mmCIF file with all atom_site columns, C-alpha atoms in Angstrom:
data_model
loop_
_atom_site.group_PDB
_atom_site.id
_atom_site.type_symbol
_atom_site.label_atom_id
_atom_site.label_alt_id
_atom_site.label_comp_id
_atom_site.label_asym_id
_atom_site.label_entity_id
_atom_site.label_seq_id
_atom_site.pdbx_PDB_ins_code
_atom_site.Cartn_x
_atom_site.Cartn_y
_atom_site.Cartn_z
_atom_site.occupancy
_atom_site.B_iso_or_equiv
_atom_site.pdbx_formal_charge
_atom_site.auth_seq_id
_atom_site.auth_comp_id
_atom_site.auth_asym_id
_atom_site.auth_atom_id
_atom_site.pdbx_PDB_model_num
ATOM 1   C CA . LEU A 1 1   ? 44.866 37.072 37.114 1.00 39.00 ? 55  LEU A CA 1
ATOM 2   C CA . GLY A 1 2   ? 42.948 39.422 34.903 1.00 44.00 ? 56  GLY A CA 1
ATOM 3   C CA . GLY A 1 3   ? 39.260 39.563 34.127 1.00 48.00 ? 57  GLY A CA 1
ATOM 4   C CA . THR A 1 4   ? 36.766 38.832 36.849 1.00 54.00 ? 58  THR A CA 1
ATOM 5   C CA . TRP A 1 5   ? 38.321 36.914 39.713 1.00 59.00 ? 59  TRP A CA 1
ATOM 6   C CA . ASN A 1 6   ? 36.051 34.748 41.867 1.00 67.00 ? 60  ASN A CA 1
ATOM 7   C CA . GLY A 1 7   ? 38.471 34.182 44.762 1.00 68.00 ? 61  GLY A CA 1
ATOM 8   C CA . THR A 1 8   ? 39.595 30.690 43.714 1.00 72.00 ? 62  THR A CA 1
ATOM 9   C CA . TYR A 1 9   ? 42.591 29.199 41.943 1.00 71.00 ? 63  TYR A CA 1
ATOM 10  C CA . ASN A 1 10  ? 42.330 25.672 40.534 1.00 69.00 ? 64  ASN A CA 1
ATOM 11  C CA . GLY A 1 11  ? 39.154 25.323 42.570 1.00 71.00 ? 65  GLY A CA 1
ATOM 12  C CA . ALA A 1 12  ? 40.724 26.212 45.938 1.00 74.00 ? 66  ALA A CA 1
ATOM 13  C CA . ALA A 1 13  ? 39.714 29.325 47.858 1.00 76.00 ? 67  ALA A CA 1
ATOM 14  C CA . VAL A 1 14  ? 42.431 31.980 47.968 1.00 74.00 ? 68  VAL A CA 1
ATOM 15  C CA . SER A 1 15  ? 42.503 35.142 50.030 1.00 72.00 ? 69  SER A CA 1
ATOM 16  C CA . GLN A 1 16  ? 42.624 38.247 47.856 1.00 67.00 ? 70  GLN A CA 1
ATOM 17  C CA . THR A 1 17  ? 45.110 39.788 50.256 1.00 71.00 ? 71  THR A CA 1
ATOM 18  C CA . THR A 1 18  ? 47.670 37.027 49.571 1.00 68.00 ? 72  THR A CA 1
ATOM 19  C CA . VAL A 1 19  ? 47.311 36.801 45.782 1.00 65.00 ? 73  VAL A CA 1
ATOM 20  C CA . ARG A 1 20  ? 49.985 38.405 43.637 1.00 66.00 ? 74  ARG A CA 1
ATOM 21  C CA . ARG A 1 21  ? 47.816 40.138 41.070 1.00 64.00 ? 75  ARG A CA 1
ATOM 22  C CA . GLU A 1 22  ? 50.590 40.789 38.542 1.00 69.00 ? 76  GLU A CA 1
ATOM 23  C CA . PHE A 1 23  ? 50.493 37.245 37.129 1.00 73.00 ? 77  PHE A CA 1
ATOM 24  C CA . TRP A 1 24  ? 49.058 37.273 33.618 1.00 81.00 ? 78  TRP A CA 1
ATOM 25  C CA . ALA A 1 25  ? 49.052 33.472 33.227 1.00 88.00 ? 79  ALA A CA 1
ATOM 26  C CA . THR A 1 26  ? 50.148 30.457 35.273 1.00 90.00 ? 80  THR A CA 1
ATOM 27  C CA . GLY A 1 27  ? 51.210 26.843 34.801 1.00 93.00 ? 81  GLY A CA 1
ATOM 28  C CA . LEU A 1 28  ? 54.241 27.326 32.565 1.00 95.00 ? 82  LEU A CA 1
ATOM 29  C CA . ARG A 1 29  ? 57.255 25.159 33.366 1.00 94.00 ? 83  ARG A CA 1
ATOM 30  C CA . ASN A 1 30  ? 60.205 26.726 31.544 1.00 94.00 ? 84  ASN A CA 1
ATOM 31  C CA . PRO A 1 31  ? 59.183 29.279 28.907 1.00 95.00 ? 85  PRO A CA 1
ATOM 32  C CA . TRP A 1 32  ? 61.949 29.616 26.365 1.00 91.00 ? 86  TRP A CA 1
ATOM 33  C CA . ARG A 1 33  ? 61.251 32.732 24.342 1.00 91.00 ? 87  ARG A CA 1
ATOM 34  C CA . MET A 1 34  ? 57.927 34.442 23.875 1.00 93.00 ? 88  MET A CA 1
ATOM 35  C CA . GLY A 1 35  ? 56.912 36.682 21.023 1.00 93.00 ? 89  GLY A CA 1
ATOM 36  C CA . PHE A 1 36  ? 53.914 38.704 19.932 1.00 94.00 ? 90  PHE A CA 1
ATOM 37  C CA . ASP A 1 37  ? 52.439 38.226 16.478 1.00 93.00 ? 91  ASP A CA 1
ATOM 38  C CA . PRO A 1 38  ? 52.485 41.801 15.155 1.00 92.00 ? 92  PRO A CA 1
ATOM 39  C CA . ALA A 1 39  ? 49.352 41.242 13.052 1.00 93.00 ? 93  ALA A CA 1
ATOM 40  C CA . THR A 1 40  ? 47.086 39.646 15.677 1.00 91.00 ? 94  THR A CA 1
ATOM 41  C CA . GLY A 1 41  ? 48.700 40.556 18.999 1.00 92.00 ? 95  GLY A CA 1
ATOM 42  C CA . ALA A 1 42  ? 48.725 36.881 20.072 1.00 91.00 ? 96  ALA A CA 1
ATOM 43  C CA . LEU A 1 43  ? 51.522 36.027 22.526 1.00 94.00 ? 97  LEU A CA 1
ATOM 44  C CA . TRP A 1 44  ? 53.280 32.789 21.501 1.00 94.00 ? 98  TRP A CA 1
ATOM 45  C CA . CYS A 1 45  ? 55.408 30.784 23.937 1.00 95.00 ? 99  CYS A CA 1
ATOM 46  C CA . ALA A 1 46  ? 57.658 27.739 23.655 1.00 95.00 ? 100 ALA A CA 1
ATOM 47  C CA . ASP A 1 47  ? 57.585 25.877 26.973 1.00 96.00 ? 101 ASP A CA 1
ATOM 48  C CA . VAL A 1 48  ? 60.297 23.303 27.691 1.00 95.00 ? 102 VAL A CA 1
ATOM 49  C CA . GLY A 1 49  ? 58.904 20.103 29.216 1.00 93.00 ? 103 GLY A CA 1
ATOM 50  C CA . GLN A 1 50  ? 60.339 17.998 32.006 1.00 92.00 ? 104 GLN A CA 1
ATOM 51  C CA . ASN A 1 51  ? 60.537 14.355 30.974 1.00 90.00 ? 105 ASN A CA 1
ATOM 52  C CA . ALA A 1 52  ? 58.341 13.659 27.988 1.00 95.00 ? 106 ALA A CA 1
ATOM 53  C CA . TYR A 1 53  ? 56.900 16.593 25.981 1.00 95.00 ? 107 TYR A CA 1
ATOM 54  C CA . GLU A 1 54  ? 57.744 20.027 24.632 1.00 95.00 ? 108 GLU A CA 1
ATOM 55  C CA . GLU A 1 55  ? 54.868 22.426 23.944 1.00 93.00 ? 109 GLU A CA 1
ATOM 56  C CA . VAL A 1 56  ? 53.818 25.594 22.140 1.00 94.00 ? 110 VAL A CA 1
ATOM 57  C CA . ASP A 1 57  ? 51.194 27.797 23.796 1.00 94.00 ? 111 ASP A CA 1
ATOM 58  C CA . ILE A 1 58  ? 49.321 30.941 22.934 1.00 93.00 ? 112 ILE A CA 1
ATOM 59  C CA . ILE A 1 59  ? 49.307 32.845 26.215 1.00 94.00 ? 113 ILE A CA 1
ATOM 60  C CA . THR A 1 60  ? 46.005 34.438 27.183 1.00 91.00 ? 114 THR A CA 1
ATOM 61  C CA . ARG A 1 61  ? 45.032 36.551 30.162 1.00 86.00 ? 115 ARG A CA 1
ATOM 62  C CA . GLY A 1 62  ? 44.181 34.263 33.065 1.00 85.00 ? 116 GLY A CA 1
ATOM 63  C CA . GLY A 1 63  ? 45.291 31.127 31.185 1.00 91.00 ? 117 GLY A CA 1
ATOM 64  C CA . ASN A 1 64  ? 46.481 28.130 33.197 1.00 93.00 ? 118 ASN A CA 1
ATOM 65  C CA . TYR A 1 65  ? 48.866 25.987 31.142 1.00 95.00 ? 119 TYR A CA 1
ATOM 66  C CA . GLY A 1 66  ? 48.819 23.146 33.610 1.00 93.00 ? 120 GLY A CA 1
ATOM 67  C CA . TRP A 1 67  ? 52.305 22.631 35.000 1.00 94.00 ? 121 TRP A CA 1
ATOM 68  C CA . ALA A 1 68  ? 52.845 20.533 37.163 1.00 92.00 ? 122 ALA A CA 1
ATOM 69  C CA . TYR A 1 69  ? 49.533 18.716 36.752 1.00 94.00 ? 123 TYR A CA 1
ATOM 70  C CA . ARG A 1 70  ? 50.022 18.475 32.998 1.00 95.00 ? 124 ARG A CA 1
ATOM 71  C CA . GLU A 1 71  ? 53.006 18.206 30.683 1.00 95.00 ? 125 GLU A CA 1
ATOM 72  C CA . ALA A 1 72  ? 51.555 19.511 27.418 1.00 94.00 ? 126 ALA A CA 1
ATOM 73  C CA . ASP A 1 73  ? 48.272 17.544 27.146 1.00 93.00 ? 127 ASP A CA 1
ATOM 74  C CA . HIS A 1 74  ? 49.505 14.575 29.209 1.00 95.00 ? 128 HIS A CA 1
ATOM 75  C CA . PRO A 1 75  ? 49.742 13.746 32.919 1.00 95.00 ? 129 PRO A CA 1
ATOM 76  C CA . GLY A 1 76  ? 52.480 15.792 34.585 1.00 93.00 ? 130 GLY A CA 1
ATOM 77  C CA . ALA A 1 77  ? 54.658 15.306 37.660 1.00 92.00 ? 131 ALA A CA 1
ATOM 78  C CA . LYS A 1 78  ? 51.790 16.110 40.050 1.00 93.00 ? 132 LYS A CA 1
ATOM 79  C CA . SER A 1 79  ? 48.835 14.827 38.021 1.00 93.00 ? 133 SER A CA 1
ATOM 80  C CA . ALA A 1 80  ? 47.672 12.585 40.883 1.00 94.00 ? 134 ALA A CA 1
ATOM 81  C CA . SER A 1 81  ? 47.046 15.667 43.048 1.00 92.00 ? 135 SER A CA 1
ATOM 82  C CA . ALA A 1 82  ? 45.309 17.774 40.377 1.00 91.00 ? 136 ALA A CA 1
ATOM 83  C CA . PRO A 1 83  ? 42.029 19.415 41.393 1.00 89.00 ? 137 PRO A CA 1
ATOM 84  C CA . ALA A 1 84  ? 38.867 17.619 40.323 1.00 89.00 ? 138 ALA A CA 1
ATOM 85  C CA . ASN A 1 85  ? 38.002 18.291 36.674 1.00 90.00 ? 139 ASN A CA 1
ATOM 86  C CA . PHE A 1 86  ? 41.262 20.201 36.189 1.00 90.00 ? 140 PHE A CA 1
ATOM 87  C CA . ASP A 1 87  ? 41.346 19.668 32.415 1.00 90.00 ? 141 ASP A CA 1
ATOM 88  C CA . THR A 1 88  ? 37.817 20.887 31.765 1.00 89.00 ? 142 THR A CA 1
ATOM 89  C CA . LEU A 1 89  ? 37.677 23.679 34.342 1.00 88.00 ? 143 LEU A CA 1
ATOM 90  C CA . TYR A 1 90  ? 41.192 25.147 34.440 1.00 88.00 ? 144 TYR A CA 1
ATOM 91  C CA . HIS A 1 91  ? 43.643 23.801 31.847 1.00 92.00 ? 145 HIS A CA 1
ATOM 92  C CA . THR A 1 92  ? 44.458 25.737 28.674 1.00 93.00 ? 146 THR A CA 1
ATOM 93  C CA . GLY A 1 93  ? 45.907 23.139 26.320 1.00 92.00 ? 147 GLY A CA 1
ATOM 94  C CA . PRO A 1 94  ? 48.861 23.693 23.990 1.00 93.00 ? 148 PRO A CA 1
ATOM 95  C CA . VAL A 1 95  ? 48.712 24.635 20.318 1.00 89.00 ? 149 VAL A CA 1
ATOM 96  C CA . ASP A 1 96  ? 51.325 21.981 19.576 1.00 89.00 ? 150 ASP A CA 1
ATOM 97  C CA . GLU A 1 97  ? 53.347 19.388 21.424 1.00 91.00 ? 151 GLU A CA 1
ATOM 98  C CA . TYR A 1 98  ? 55.946 16.819 20.555 1.00 91.00 ? 152 TYR A CA 1
ATOM 99  C CA . ASN A 1 99  ? 57.600 14.001 22.458 1.00 92.00 ? 153 ASN A CA 1
ATOM 100 C CA . ARG A 1 100 ? 61.246 13.211 23.071 1.00 92.00 ? 154 ARG A CA 1
ATOM 101 C CA . ASP A 1 101 ? 61.514 11.275 19.799 1.00 90.00 ? 155 ASP A CA 1
ATOM 102 C CA . GLU A 1 102 ? 61.215 14.661 18.024 1.00 89.00 ? 156 GLU A CA 1
ATOM 103 C CA . GLY A 1 103 ? 63.426 16.742 20.319 1.00 90.00 ? 157 GLY A CA 1
ATOM 104 C CA . TRP A 1 104 ? 64.080 17.721 23.912 1.00 91.00 ? 158 TRP A CA 1
ATOM 105 C CA . SER A 1 105 ? 64.595 21.469 24.162 1.00 93.00 ? 159 SER A CA 1
ATOM 106 C CA . ILE A 1 106 ? 62.067 23.635 22.341 1.00 94.00 ? 160 ILE A CA 1
ATOM 107 C CA . THR A 1 107 ? 63.198 27.127 21.432 1.00 92.00 ? 161 THR A CA 1
ATOM 108 C CA . GLY A 1 108 ? 60.507 29.669 20.664 1.00 87.00 ? 162 GLY A CA 1
ATOM 109 C CA . GLY A 1 109 ? 60.369 31.665 17.504 1.00 89.00 ? 163 GLY A CA 1
ATOM 110 C CA . ARG A 1 110 ? 58.193 34.195 15.757 1.00 93.00 ? 164 ARG A CA 1
ATOM 111 C CA . VAL A 1 111 ? 55.169 34.413 13.512 1.00 94.00 ? 165 VAL A CA 1
ATOM 112 C CA . TYR A 1 112 ? 56.540 35.195 10.074 1.00 94.00 ? 166 TYR A CA 1
ATOM 113 C CA . ARG A 1 113 ? 54.962 38.295 8.561  1.00 94.00 ? 167 ARG A CA 1
ATOM 114 C CA . GLY A 1 114 ? 57.487 38.911 5.795  1.00 94.00 ? 168 GLY A CA 1
ATOM 115 C CA . THR A 1 115 ? 56.906 38.778 2.054  1.00 92.00 ? 169 THR A CA 1
ATOM 116 C CA . ARG A 1 116 ? 60.004 36.982 0.708  1.00 94.00 ? 170 ARG A CA 1
ATOM 117 C CA . LEU A 1 117 ? 58.820 33.514 1.773  1.00 91.00 ? 171 LEU A CA 1
ATOM 118 C CA . GLY A 1 118 ? 55.103 33.554 1.026  1.00 90.00 ? 172 GLY A CA 1
ATOM 119 C CA . ALA A 1 119 ? 54.563 29.911 2.070  1.00 88.00 ? 173 ALA A CA 1
ATOM 120 C CA . LEU A 1 120 ? 55.611 30.852 5.623  1.00 89.00 ? 174 LEU A CA 1
ATOM 121 C CA . THR A 1 121 ? 53.516 34.014 5.997  1.00 91.00 ? 175 THR A CA 1
ATOM 122 C CA . GLY A 1 122 ? 51.330 33.770 9.103  1.00 91.00 ? 176 GLY A CA 1
ATOM 123 C CA . LYS A 1 123 ? 53.065 30.646 10.434 1.00 90.00 ? 177 LYS A CA 1
ATOM 124 C CA . TYR A 1 124 ? 54.754 30.399 13.814 1.00 92.00 ? 178 TYR A CA 1
ATOM 125 C CA . ILE A 1 125 ? 58.330 29.253 13.157 1.00 92.00 ? 179 ILE A CA 1
ATOM 126 C CA . PHE A 1 126 ? 60.164 27.534 16.028 1.00 93.00 ? 180 PHE A CA 1
ATOM 127 C CA . ALA A 1 127 ? 62.922 25.005 16.552 1.00 93.00 ? 181 ALA A CA 1
ATOM 128 C CA . ASP A 1 128 ? 64.324 22.411 18.898 1.00 94.00 ? 182 ASP A CA 1
ATOM 129 C CA . TYR A 1 129 ? 67.840 23.033 20.199 1.00 93.00 ? 183 TYR A CA 1
ATOM 130 C CA . GLY A 1 130 ? 68.546 19.369 20.906 1.00 91.00 ? 184 GLY A CA 1
ATOM 131 C CA . SER A 1 131 ? 67.378 17.808 17.634 1.00 90.00 ? 185 SER A CA 1
ATOM 132 C CA . GLY A 1 132 ? 67.932 20.731 15.268 1.00 89.00 ? 186 GLY A CA 1
ATOM 133 C CA . ASN A 1 133 ? 64.406 20.281 13.886 1.00 90.00 ? 187 ASN A CA 1
ATOM 134 C CA . VAL A 1 134 ? 62.622 23.383 12.625 1.00 90.00 ? 188 VAL A CA 1
ATOM 135 C CA . HIS A 1 135 ? 58.823 23.478 12.853 1.00 89.00 ? 189 HIS A CA 1
ATOM 136 C CA . SER A 1 136 ? 55.998 25.719 11.698 1.00 88.00 ? 190 SER A CA 1
ATOM 137 C CA . ALA A 1 137 ? 52.450 25.917 13.039 1.00 86.00 ? 191 ALA A CA 1
ATOM 138 C CA . VAL A 1 138 ? 49.429 27.623 11.524 1.00 82.00 ? 192 VAL A CA 1
ATOM 139 C CA . LYS A 1 139 ? 45.725 27.510 12.332 1.00 73.00 ? 193 LYS A CA 1
ATOM 140 C CA . ALA A 1 140 ? 43.553 26.219 9.505  1.00 64.00 ? 194 ALA A CA 1
ATOM 141 C CA . LEU A 1 141 ? 39.825 25.548 9.841  1.00 57.00 ? 195 LEU A CA 1
ATOM 142 C CA . GLU A 1 142 ? 39.982 25.565 13.668 1.00 65.00 ? 196 GLU A CA 1
ATOM 143 C CA . ALA A 1 143 ? 42.762 22.939 13.739 1.00 63.00 ? 197 ALA A CA 1
ATOM 144 C CA . TRP A 1 144 ? 46.515 23.452 14.039 1.00 65.00 ? 198 TRP A CA 1
ATOM 145 C CA . LEU A 1 145 ? 48.703 22.180 11.218 1.00 65.00 ? 199 LEU A CA 1
ATOM 146 C CA . VAL A 1 146 ? 52.319 21.566 12.160 1.00 67.00 ? 200 VAL A CA 1
ATOM 147 C CA . THR A 1 147 ? 55.116 20.965 9.683  1.00 68.00 ? 201 THR A CA 1
ATOM 148 C CA . THR A 1 148 ? 58.547 19.724 10.706 1.00 63.00 ? 202 THR A CA 1
ATOM 149 C CA . ARG A 1 149 ? 61.712 20.036 8.687  1.00 62.00 ? 203 ARG A CA 1
ATOM 150 C CA . LYS A 1 150 ? 64.282 17.633 10.052 1.00 59.00 ? 204 LYS A CA 1
ATOM 151 C CA . ALA A 1 151 ? 67.586 19.301 9.592  1.00 56.00 ? 205 ALA A CA 1
ATOM 152 C CA . ARG A 1 152 ? 70.697 20.038 11.548 1.00 51.00 ? 206 ARG A CA 1
ATOM 153 C CA . PHE A 1 153 ? 72.182 23.475 11.147 1.00 47.00 ? 207 PHE A CA 1
#
């Protein structure tokens, strides 16, 4: 899982001989396009939810994005069986999420680094296949600002 491994996963002991070490991150449900930001190297991922939420994650080495204990930042299909203190000890929360009123099939995008559309420079541009909405996300003063343009193309 990268970094220093202490022999546990979600608080449960795991034998090092049975762990598949090639996993970079865990807890994604249905990643639908990933892309690296060429300026920062951050790996962005749109993760399709199950019943209630779509989410955007920045994937980090050893990150646990919570599925099936969490759906975005909300209880997931198996939340009742989550390890104690899962959210504080193991869960890496999403950069953005939206519920089914906004769309139902997130499609990942890219961080725009072009020069023609200056207002979009540095923003992660993504869409929702079901609703046709186009979104942008950018970090500002340690908080994420998300803009949605409701349009059907």
